[in-house]
CSV table of C-alpha atoms in Angstrom, one decimal:
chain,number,residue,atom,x,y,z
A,939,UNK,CA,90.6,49.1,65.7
A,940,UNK,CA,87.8,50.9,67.6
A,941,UNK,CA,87.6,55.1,66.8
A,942,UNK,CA,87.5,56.1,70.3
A,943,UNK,CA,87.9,60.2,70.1
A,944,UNK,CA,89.4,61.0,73.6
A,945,UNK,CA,89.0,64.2,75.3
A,946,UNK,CA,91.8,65.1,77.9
A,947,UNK,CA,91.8,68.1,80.3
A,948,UNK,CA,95.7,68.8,81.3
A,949,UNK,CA,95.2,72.3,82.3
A,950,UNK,CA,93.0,73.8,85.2
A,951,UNK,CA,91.7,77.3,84.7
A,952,UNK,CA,91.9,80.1,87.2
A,953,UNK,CA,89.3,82.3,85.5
A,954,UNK,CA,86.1,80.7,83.9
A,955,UNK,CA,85.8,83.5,81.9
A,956,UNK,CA,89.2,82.2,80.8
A,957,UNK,CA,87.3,79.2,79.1
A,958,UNK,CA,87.7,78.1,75.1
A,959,UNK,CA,85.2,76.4,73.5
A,960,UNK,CA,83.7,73.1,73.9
A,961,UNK,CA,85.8,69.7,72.8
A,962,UNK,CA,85.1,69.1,69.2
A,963,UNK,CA,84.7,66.2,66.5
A,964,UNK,CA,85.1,67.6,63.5
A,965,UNK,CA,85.0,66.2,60.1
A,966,UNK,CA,88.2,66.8,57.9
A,967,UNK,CA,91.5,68.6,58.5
A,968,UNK,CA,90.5,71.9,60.3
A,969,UNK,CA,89.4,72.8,63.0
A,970,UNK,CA,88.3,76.5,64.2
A,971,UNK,CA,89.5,77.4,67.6
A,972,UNK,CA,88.1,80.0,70.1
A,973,UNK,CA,89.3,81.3,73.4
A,974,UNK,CA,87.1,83.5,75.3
A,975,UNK,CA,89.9,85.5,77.7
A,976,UNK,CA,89.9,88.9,78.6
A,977,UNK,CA,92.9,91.4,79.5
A,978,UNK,CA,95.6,89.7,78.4
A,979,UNK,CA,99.4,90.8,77.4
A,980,UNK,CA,100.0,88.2,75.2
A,981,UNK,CA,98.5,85.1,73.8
A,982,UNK,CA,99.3,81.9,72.0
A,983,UNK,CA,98.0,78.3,70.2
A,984,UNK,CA,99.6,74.9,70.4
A,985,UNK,CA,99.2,71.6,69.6
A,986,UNK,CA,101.9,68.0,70.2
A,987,UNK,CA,102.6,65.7,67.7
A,988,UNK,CA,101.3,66.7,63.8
A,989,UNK,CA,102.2,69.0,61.5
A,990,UNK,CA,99.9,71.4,60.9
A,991,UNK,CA,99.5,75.7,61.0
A,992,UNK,CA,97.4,77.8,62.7
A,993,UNK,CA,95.8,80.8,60.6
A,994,UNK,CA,97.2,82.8,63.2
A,995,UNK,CA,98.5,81.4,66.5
A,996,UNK,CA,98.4,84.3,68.6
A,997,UNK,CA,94.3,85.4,68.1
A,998,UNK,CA,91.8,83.8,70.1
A,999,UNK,CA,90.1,82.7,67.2
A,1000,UNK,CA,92.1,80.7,64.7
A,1001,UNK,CA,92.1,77.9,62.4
A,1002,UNK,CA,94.6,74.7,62.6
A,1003,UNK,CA,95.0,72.7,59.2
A,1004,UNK,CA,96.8,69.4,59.2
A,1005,UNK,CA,99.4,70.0,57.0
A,1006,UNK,CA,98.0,66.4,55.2
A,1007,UNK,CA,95.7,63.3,54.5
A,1008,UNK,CA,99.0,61.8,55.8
A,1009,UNK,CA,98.2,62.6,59.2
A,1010,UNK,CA,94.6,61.2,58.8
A,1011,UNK,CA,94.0,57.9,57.7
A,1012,UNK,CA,90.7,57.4,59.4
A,1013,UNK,CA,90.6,59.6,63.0
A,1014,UNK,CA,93.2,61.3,64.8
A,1015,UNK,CA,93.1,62.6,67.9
A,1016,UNK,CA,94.8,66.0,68.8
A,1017,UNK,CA,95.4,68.2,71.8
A,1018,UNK,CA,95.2,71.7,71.6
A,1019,UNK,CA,96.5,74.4,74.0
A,1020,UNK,CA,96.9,78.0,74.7
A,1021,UNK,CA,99.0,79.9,77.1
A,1022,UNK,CA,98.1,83.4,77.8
A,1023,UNK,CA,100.0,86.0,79.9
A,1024,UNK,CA,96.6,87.6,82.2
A,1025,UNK,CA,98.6,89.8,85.1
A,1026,UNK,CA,101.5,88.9,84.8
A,1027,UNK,CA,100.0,85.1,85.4
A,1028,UNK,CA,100.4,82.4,82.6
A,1029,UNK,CA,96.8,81.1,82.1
A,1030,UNK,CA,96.3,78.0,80.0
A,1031,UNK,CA,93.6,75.4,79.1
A,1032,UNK,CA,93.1,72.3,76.9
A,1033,UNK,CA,90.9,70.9,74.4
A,1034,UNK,CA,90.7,67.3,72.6
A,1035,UNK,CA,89.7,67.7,68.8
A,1036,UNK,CA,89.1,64.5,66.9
A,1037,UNK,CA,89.8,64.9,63.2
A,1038,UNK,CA,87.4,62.2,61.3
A,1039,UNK,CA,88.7,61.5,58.2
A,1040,UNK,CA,85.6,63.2,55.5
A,1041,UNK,CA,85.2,60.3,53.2
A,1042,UNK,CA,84.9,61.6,49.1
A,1043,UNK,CA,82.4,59.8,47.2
A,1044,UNK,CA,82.7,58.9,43.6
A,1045,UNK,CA,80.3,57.3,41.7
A,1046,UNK,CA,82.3,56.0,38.3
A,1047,UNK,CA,79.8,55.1,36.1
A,1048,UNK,CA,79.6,54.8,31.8
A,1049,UNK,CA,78.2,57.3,30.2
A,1050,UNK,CA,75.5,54.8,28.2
A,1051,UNK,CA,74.7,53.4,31.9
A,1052,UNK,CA,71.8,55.6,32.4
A,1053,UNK,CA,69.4,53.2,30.3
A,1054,UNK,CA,68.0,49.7,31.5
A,1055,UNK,CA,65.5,47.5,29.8
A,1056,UNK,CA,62.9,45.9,32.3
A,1057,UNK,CA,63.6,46.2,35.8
A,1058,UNK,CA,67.1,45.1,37.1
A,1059,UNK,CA,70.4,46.6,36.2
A,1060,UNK,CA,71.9,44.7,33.5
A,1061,UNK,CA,75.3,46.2,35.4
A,1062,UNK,CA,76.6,47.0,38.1
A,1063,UNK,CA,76.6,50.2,39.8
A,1064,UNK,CA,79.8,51.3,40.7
A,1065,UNK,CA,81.5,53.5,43.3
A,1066,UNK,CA,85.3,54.6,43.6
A,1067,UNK,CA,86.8,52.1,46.5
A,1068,UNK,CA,87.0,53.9,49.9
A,1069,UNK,CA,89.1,53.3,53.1
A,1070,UNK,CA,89.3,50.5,55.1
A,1071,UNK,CA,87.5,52.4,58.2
A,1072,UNK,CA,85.1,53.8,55.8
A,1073,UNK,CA,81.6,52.6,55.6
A,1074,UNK,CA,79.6,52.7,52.2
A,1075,UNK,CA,75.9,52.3,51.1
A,1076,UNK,CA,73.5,52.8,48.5
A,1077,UNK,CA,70.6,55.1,48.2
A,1078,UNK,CA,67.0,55.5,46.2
A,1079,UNK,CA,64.4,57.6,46.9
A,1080,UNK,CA,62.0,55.1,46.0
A,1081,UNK,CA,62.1,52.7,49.3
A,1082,UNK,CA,60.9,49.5,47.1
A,1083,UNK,CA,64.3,49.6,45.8
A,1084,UNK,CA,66.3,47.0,46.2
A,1085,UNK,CA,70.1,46.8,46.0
A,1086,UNK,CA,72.2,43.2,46.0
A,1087,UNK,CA,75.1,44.2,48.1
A,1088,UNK,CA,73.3,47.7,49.5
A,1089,UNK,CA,77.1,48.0,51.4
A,1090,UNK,CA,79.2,47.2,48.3
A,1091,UNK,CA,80.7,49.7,46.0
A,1092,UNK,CA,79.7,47.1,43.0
A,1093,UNK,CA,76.0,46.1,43.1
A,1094,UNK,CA,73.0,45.6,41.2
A,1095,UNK,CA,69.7,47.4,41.8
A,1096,UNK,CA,66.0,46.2,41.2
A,1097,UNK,CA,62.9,48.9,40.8
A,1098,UNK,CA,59.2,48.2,40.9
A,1099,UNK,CA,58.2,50.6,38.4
A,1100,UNK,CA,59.6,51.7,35.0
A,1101,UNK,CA,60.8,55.3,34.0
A,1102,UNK,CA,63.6,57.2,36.1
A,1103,UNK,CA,65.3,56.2,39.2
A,1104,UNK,CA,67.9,58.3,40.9
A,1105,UNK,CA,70.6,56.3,42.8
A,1106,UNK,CA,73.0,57.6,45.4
A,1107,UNK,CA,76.2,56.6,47.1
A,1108,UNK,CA,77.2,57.4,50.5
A,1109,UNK,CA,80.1,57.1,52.2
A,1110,UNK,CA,80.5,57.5,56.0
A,1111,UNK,CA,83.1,58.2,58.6
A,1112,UNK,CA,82.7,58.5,62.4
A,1113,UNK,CA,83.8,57.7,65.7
A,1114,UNK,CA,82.1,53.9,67.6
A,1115,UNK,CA,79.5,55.6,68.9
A,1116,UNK,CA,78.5,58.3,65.9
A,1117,UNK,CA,79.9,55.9,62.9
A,1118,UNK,CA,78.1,58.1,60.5
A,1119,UNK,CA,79.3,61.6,61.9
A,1120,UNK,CA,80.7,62.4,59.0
A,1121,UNK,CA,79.1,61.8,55.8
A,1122,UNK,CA,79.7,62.6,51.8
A,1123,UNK,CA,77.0,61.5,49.2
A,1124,UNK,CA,77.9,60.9,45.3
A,1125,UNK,CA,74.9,61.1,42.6
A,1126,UNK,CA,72.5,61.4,41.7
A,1127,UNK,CA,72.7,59.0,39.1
A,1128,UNK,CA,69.7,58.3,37.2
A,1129,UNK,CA,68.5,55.5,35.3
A,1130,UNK,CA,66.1,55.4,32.8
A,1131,UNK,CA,64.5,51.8,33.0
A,1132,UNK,CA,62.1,50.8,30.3
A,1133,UNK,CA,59.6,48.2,29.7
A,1134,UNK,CA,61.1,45.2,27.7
A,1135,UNK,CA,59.6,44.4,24.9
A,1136,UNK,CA,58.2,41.0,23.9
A,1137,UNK,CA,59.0,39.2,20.8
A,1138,UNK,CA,57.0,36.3,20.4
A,1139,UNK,CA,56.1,33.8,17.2
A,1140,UNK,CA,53.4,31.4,17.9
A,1141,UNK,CA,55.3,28.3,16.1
A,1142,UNK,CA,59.2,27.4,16.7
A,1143,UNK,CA,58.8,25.3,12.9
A,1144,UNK,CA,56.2,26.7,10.0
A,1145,UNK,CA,55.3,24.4,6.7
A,1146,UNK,CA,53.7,26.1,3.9
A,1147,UNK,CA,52.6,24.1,1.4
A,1148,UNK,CA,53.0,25.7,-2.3
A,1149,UNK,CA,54.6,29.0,-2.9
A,1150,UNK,CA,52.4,31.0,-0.4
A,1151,UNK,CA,52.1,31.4,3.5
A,1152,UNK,CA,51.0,33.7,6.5
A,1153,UNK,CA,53.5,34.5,9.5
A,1154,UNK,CA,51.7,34.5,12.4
A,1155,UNK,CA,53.5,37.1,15.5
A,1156,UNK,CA,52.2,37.6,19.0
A,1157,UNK,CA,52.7,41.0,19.5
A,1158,UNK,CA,50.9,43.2,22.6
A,1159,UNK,CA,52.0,47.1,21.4
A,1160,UNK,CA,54.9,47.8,23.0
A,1161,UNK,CA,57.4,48.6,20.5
A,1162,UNK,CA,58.1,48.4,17.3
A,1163,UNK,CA,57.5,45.1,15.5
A,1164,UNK,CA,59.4,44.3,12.2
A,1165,UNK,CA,59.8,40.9,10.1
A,1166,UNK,CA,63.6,39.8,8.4
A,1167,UNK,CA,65.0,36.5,7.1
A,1168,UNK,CA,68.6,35.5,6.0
A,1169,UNK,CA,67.5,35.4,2.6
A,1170,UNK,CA,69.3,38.5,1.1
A,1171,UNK,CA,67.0,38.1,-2.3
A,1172,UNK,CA,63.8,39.4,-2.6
A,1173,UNK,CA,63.2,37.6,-5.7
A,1174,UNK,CA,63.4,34.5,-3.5
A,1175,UNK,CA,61.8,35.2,-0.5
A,1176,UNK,CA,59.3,38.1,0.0
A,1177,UNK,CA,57.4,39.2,2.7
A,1178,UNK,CA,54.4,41.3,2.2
A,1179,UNK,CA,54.2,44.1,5.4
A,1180,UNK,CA,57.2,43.7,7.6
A,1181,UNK,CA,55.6,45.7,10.4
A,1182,UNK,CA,52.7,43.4,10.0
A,1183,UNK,CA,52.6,40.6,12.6
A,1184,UNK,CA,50.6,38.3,10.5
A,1185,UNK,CA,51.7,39.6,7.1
A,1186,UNK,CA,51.9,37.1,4.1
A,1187,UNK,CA,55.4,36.1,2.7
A,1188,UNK,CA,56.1,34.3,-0.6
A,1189,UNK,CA,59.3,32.6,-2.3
A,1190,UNK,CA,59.6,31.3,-5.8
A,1191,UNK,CA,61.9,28.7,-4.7
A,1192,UNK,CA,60.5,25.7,-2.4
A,1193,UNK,CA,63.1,24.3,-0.3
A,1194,UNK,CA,62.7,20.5,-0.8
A,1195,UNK,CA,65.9,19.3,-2.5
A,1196,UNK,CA,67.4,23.2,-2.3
A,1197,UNK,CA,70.8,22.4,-0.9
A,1198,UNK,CA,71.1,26.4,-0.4
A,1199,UNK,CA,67.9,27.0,1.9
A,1200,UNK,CA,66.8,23.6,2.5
A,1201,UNK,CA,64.5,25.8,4.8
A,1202,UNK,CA,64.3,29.7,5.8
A,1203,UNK,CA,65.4,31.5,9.2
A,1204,UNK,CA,62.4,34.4,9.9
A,1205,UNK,CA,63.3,37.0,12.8
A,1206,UNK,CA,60.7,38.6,14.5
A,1207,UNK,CA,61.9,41.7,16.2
A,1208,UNK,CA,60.5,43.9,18.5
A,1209,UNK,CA,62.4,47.3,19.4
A,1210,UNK,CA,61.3,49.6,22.4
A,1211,UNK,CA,64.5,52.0,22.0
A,1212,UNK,CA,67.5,51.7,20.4
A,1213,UNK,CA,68.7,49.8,23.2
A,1214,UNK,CA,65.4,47.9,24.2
A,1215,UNK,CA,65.2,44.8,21.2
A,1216,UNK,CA,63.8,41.2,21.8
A,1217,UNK,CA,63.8,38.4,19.0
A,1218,UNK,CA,62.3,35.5,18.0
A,1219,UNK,CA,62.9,32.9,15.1
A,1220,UNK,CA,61.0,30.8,13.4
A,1221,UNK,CA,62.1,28.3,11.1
A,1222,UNK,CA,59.9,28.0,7.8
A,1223,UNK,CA,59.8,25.4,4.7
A,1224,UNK,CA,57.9,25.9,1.6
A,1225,UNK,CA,56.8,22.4,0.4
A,1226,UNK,CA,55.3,21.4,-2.7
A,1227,UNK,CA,52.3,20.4,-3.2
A,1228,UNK,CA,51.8,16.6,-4.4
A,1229,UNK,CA,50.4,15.4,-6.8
A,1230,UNK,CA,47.0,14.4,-7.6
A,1231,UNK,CA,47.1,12.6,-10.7
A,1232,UNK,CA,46.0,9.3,-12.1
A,1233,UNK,CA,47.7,7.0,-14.6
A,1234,UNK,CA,44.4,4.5,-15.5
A,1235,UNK,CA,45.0,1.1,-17.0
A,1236,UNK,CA,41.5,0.6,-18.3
A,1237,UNK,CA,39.7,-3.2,-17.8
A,1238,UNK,CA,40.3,-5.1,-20.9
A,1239,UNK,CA,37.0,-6.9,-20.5
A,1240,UNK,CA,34.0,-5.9,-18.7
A,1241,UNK,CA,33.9,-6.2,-15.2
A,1242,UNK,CA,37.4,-7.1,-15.3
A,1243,UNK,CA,40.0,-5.1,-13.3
A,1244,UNK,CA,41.4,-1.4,-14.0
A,1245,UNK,CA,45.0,-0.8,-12.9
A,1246,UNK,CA,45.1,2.8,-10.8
A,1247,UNK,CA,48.4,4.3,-10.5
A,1248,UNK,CA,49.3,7.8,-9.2
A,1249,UNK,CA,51.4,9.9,-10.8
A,1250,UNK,CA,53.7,10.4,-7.9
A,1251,UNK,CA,54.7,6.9,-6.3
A,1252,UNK,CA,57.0,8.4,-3.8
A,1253,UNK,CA,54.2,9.6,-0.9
A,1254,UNK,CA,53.8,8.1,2.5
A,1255,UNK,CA,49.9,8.9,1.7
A,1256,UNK,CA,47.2,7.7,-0.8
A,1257,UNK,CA,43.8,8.4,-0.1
A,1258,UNK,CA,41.5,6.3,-3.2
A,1259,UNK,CA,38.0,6.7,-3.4
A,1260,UNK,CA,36.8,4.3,-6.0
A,1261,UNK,CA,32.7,3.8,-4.7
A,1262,UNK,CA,31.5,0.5,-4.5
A,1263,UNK,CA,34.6,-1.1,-6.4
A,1264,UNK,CA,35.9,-4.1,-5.6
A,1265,UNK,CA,39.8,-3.9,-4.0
A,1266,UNK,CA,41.8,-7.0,-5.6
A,1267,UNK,CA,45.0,-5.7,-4.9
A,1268,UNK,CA,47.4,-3.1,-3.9
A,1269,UNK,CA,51.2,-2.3,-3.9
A,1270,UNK,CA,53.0,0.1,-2.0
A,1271,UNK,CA,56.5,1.8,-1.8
A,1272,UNK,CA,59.0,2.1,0.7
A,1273,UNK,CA,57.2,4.5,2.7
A,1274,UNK,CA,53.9,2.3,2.7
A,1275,UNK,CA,52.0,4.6,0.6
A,1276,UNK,CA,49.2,2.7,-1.7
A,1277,UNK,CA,50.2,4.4,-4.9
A,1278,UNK,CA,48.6,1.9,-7.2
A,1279,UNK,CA,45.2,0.0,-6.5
A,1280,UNK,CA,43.9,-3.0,-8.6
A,1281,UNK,CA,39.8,-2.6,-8.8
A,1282,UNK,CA,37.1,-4.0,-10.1
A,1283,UNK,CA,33.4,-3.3,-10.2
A,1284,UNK,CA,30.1,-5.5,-10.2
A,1285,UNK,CA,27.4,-3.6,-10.2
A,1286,UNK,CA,27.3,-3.6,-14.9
A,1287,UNK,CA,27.6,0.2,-15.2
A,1288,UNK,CA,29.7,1.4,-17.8
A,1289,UNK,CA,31.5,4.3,-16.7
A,1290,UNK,CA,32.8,4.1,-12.6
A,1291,UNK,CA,34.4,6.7,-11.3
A,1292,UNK,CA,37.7,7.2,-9.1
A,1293,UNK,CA,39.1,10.2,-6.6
A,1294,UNK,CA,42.3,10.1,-5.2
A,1295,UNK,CA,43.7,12.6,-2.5
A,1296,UNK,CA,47.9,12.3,-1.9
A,1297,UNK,CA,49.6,13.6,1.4
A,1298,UNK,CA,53.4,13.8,1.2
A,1299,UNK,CA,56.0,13.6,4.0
A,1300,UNK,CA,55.5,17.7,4.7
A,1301,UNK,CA,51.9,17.0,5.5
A,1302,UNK,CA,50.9,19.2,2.4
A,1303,UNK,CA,47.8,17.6,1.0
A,1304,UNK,CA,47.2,17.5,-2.5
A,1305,UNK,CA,44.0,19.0,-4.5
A,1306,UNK,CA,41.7,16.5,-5.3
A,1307,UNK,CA,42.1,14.0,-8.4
A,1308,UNK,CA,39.2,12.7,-10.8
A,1309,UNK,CA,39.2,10.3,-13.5
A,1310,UNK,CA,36.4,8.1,-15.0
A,1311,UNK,CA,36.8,4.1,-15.8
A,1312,UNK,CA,34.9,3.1,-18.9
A,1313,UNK,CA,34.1,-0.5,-19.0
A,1314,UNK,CA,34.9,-1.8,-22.6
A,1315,UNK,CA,32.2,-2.4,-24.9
A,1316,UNK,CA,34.0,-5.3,-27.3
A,1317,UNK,CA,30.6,-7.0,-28.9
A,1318,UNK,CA,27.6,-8.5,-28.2
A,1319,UNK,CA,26.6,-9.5,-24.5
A,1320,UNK,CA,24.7,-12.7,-23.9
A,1321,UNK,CA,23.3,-13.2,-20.3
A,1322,UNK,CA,22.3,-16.9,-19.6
A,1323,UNK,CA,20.6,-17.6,-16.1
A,1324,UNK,CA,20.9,-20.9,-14.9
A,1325,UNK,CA,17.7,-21.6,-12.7
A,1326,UNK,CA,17.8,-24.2,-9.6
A,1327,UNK,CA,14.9,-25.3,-7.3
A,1328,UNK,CA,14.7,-26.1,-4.0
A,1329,UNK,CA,11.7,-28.9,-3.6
A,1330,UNK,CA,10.2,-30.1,-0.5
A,1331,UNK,CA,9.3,-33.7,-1.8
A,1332,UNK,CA,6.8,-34.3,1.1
A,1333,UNK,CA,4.7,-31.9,0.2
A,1334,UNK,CA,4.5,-32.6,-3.3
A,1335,UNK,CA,0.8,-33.3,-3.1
A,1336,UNK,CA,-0.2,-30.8,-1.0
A,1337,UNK,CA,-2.5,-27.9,-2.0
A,1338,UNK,CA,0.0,-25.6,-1.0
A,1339,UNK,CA,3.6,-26.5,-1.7
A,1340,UNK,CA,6.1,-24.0,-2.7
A,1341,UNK,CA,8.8,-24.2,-4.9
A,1342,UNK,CA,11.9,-21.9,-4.1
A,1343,UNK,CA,14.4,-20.7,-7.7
A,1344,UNK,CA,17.4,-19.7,-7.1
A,1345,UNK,CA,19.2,-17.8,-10.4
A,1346,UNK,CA,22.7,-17.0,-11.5
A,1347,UNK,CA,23.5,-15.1,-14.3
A,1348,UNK,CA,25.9,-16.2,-16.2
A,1349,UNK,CA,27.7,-13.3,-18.9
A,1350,UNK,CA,29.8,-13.9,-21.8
A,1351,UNK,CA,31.1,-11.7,-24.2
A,1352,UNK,CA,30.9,-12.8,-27.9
């Protein structure tokens, strides 16, 4: 339907001083009206088709109401007339007022709306729903604004910079070729928006390896950083500074074969305002430490081989260090770890020793282990060298042959 406001002449006036006022748009349901006649006997307002009063029909100057909305649903167009009794003559003259229906805006918004962390509106602003033939948009006084649906009475905003924004909603009326002759603006509204804080831990998984371990937080200042776990002891799991982003935490439980907390949940949380929070987690395991012992078969005779077993034969990892030994054999577990080593060594020193180094399946490495391996001393050792020569028969005779020994020892223990 197009809002055309006609203006309609039905009267022709004798007297130009007999004039009223111009034809009027006017926004609402009054109008003032003004006749400019002079030496009249009586006087007197009209209007066809809506109900309405005049303030007072009978003064040049009055004020027509529509009696209600009713009557105005978007525009209306009325005609107004006067007659007026000049000489004994009935003068009269017309006028074409187009009511324009003044739009009401409403903003309905919730009270804890007014806060926003980072720079778009979590919700949506909101505005009361207006008529069909009235026209809606939103309003910043920032221009860098910018709004999803700028036209709809539910949209979402997004600001360039942080603190307060003050929003608007307008609502307009008006005929096709003034749409916006009649306005009505809701707000402000304003919106505190606030930089989001960060929370961010360096490691989604963390392995200590004992009892002991540092939290490591990336934090940049903004906000309040604070540490928490879904351990509800402190006896089990303490952390050292809370507000520390790389404080140390301890637990006197490790979480290998603790059906319980076969690991620990840490939070990382970082709190701008009461509204403002960002967390991280980070999932953390105390593991023990292996084992570096050694269980030592000694050699039973010397030179012969020592049996090395660790004291833990359940590790992926064996890491022997026996010098210039001799490896005659090895045997493993499930895992392939090497946890005990058959050696031997030839080089007639009593006393050898051996370092071993164990890495289980948390990748906690052990301290190191030391033992020594005493060769026996049983009785008396005899060496007997066997001596062989190589002869060059063809040069027996000759000034200058050579004869090459070859020895071999040969030891036996009486």
């Amino acid at each position: 339907m197009r809002k055309i406001c006609f203006v309609l002449f039905l009267g022709i006036l004798l007297l130009t001083n007999y004039a009223m006022s111009q034809d009027l748009l006017v926004c609402g349901n009054s109008v003032d009206l003004s006749a400019n006649i002079e030496n009249y006997s009586s006087f007197s307002w009209f209007c066809d088709g809506v109900n309405g009063t005049f303030s007072n029909a009978h003064s040049l100057i009055t004020t027509f109401t529509l009696a209600n909305d009713v009557n105005l649903q978007s525009f209306l167009d009325v005609r107004f007339y006067y007659n007026a009794n000049v000489g004994g003559e009935i003068v009269s003259d017309t006028i074409n007022v187009c009511f324009i229906k003044q739009p009401r805006a409403v903003i309905s918004m919730y009270e804890g709306d007014t806060l926003v962390c980072g720079l778009v509106t979590p919700f949506l602003l909101h505005a009361d729903e207006h008529g069909d033939e009235i026209s809606g948009y939103w309003y910043e006084e920032n221009p860098s604004t910018a709004f999803g649906a700028v036209n709809s009475t539910n949209t979402d905003a997004t600001v360039t910079s942080y603190g307060n924004h003050n929003f608007y909603w307008v609502e307009c009326n008006g005929s096709d070729d003034n749409p916006q002759y009649c306005k009505d603006t809701a707000g402000p509204w304003t919106i505190h928006f606030v930089r989001n804080p960060l929370a961010q831990i360096n490691q989604d998984e963390m392995t200590f390896c004992g009892y002991d371990g540092q939290l490591h937080a990336d934090f940049n200042g903004v906000g309040i950083g604070r540490w928490s776990t879904n351990v509800p002891n402190q006896n089990i799991l303490a952390i050292d500074d809370r507000s520390n982003p790389t404080t140390m935490i301890h637990t006197t439980i490790l979480n290998r074969d603790n059906p319980s907390y076969p690991y620990y949940e840490i939070y990382w949380t970082v709190q701008n305002t009461e509204y403002c929070t960002d967390k991280d987690t980070v999932k953390v395991v105390f593991a023990g430490v292996p084992s570096e012992s050694i269980v030592v078969v000694p050699p039973v005779c010397f030179g012969g081989p020592a049996i090395l077993t660790a004291h833990d034969e359940t590790l992926p990892v064996y890491n022997w260090n026996y010098g210039a030994g001799v490896l005659d054999s090895v045997e493993t577990n499930s895992l392939g770890g090497e946890y005990r080593i058959f050696v031997h060594w030839e080089d007639y020193l009593n006393e050898h020793t051996v370092d071993l180094t164990t890495i289980n399946s948390w990748g906690c490495y052990s301290y190191l282990g030391r033992t020594n391996i005493n060769e026996p001393n049983t009785g008396k050792i005899e060496a007997r060298f066997m001596i062989s020569a190589d002869i060059d028969v063809n040069n027996l005779v000759a000034p200058d042959a050579h004869i090459y020994m070859r020895t071999q020892q040969i030891t036996e223990v009486q």
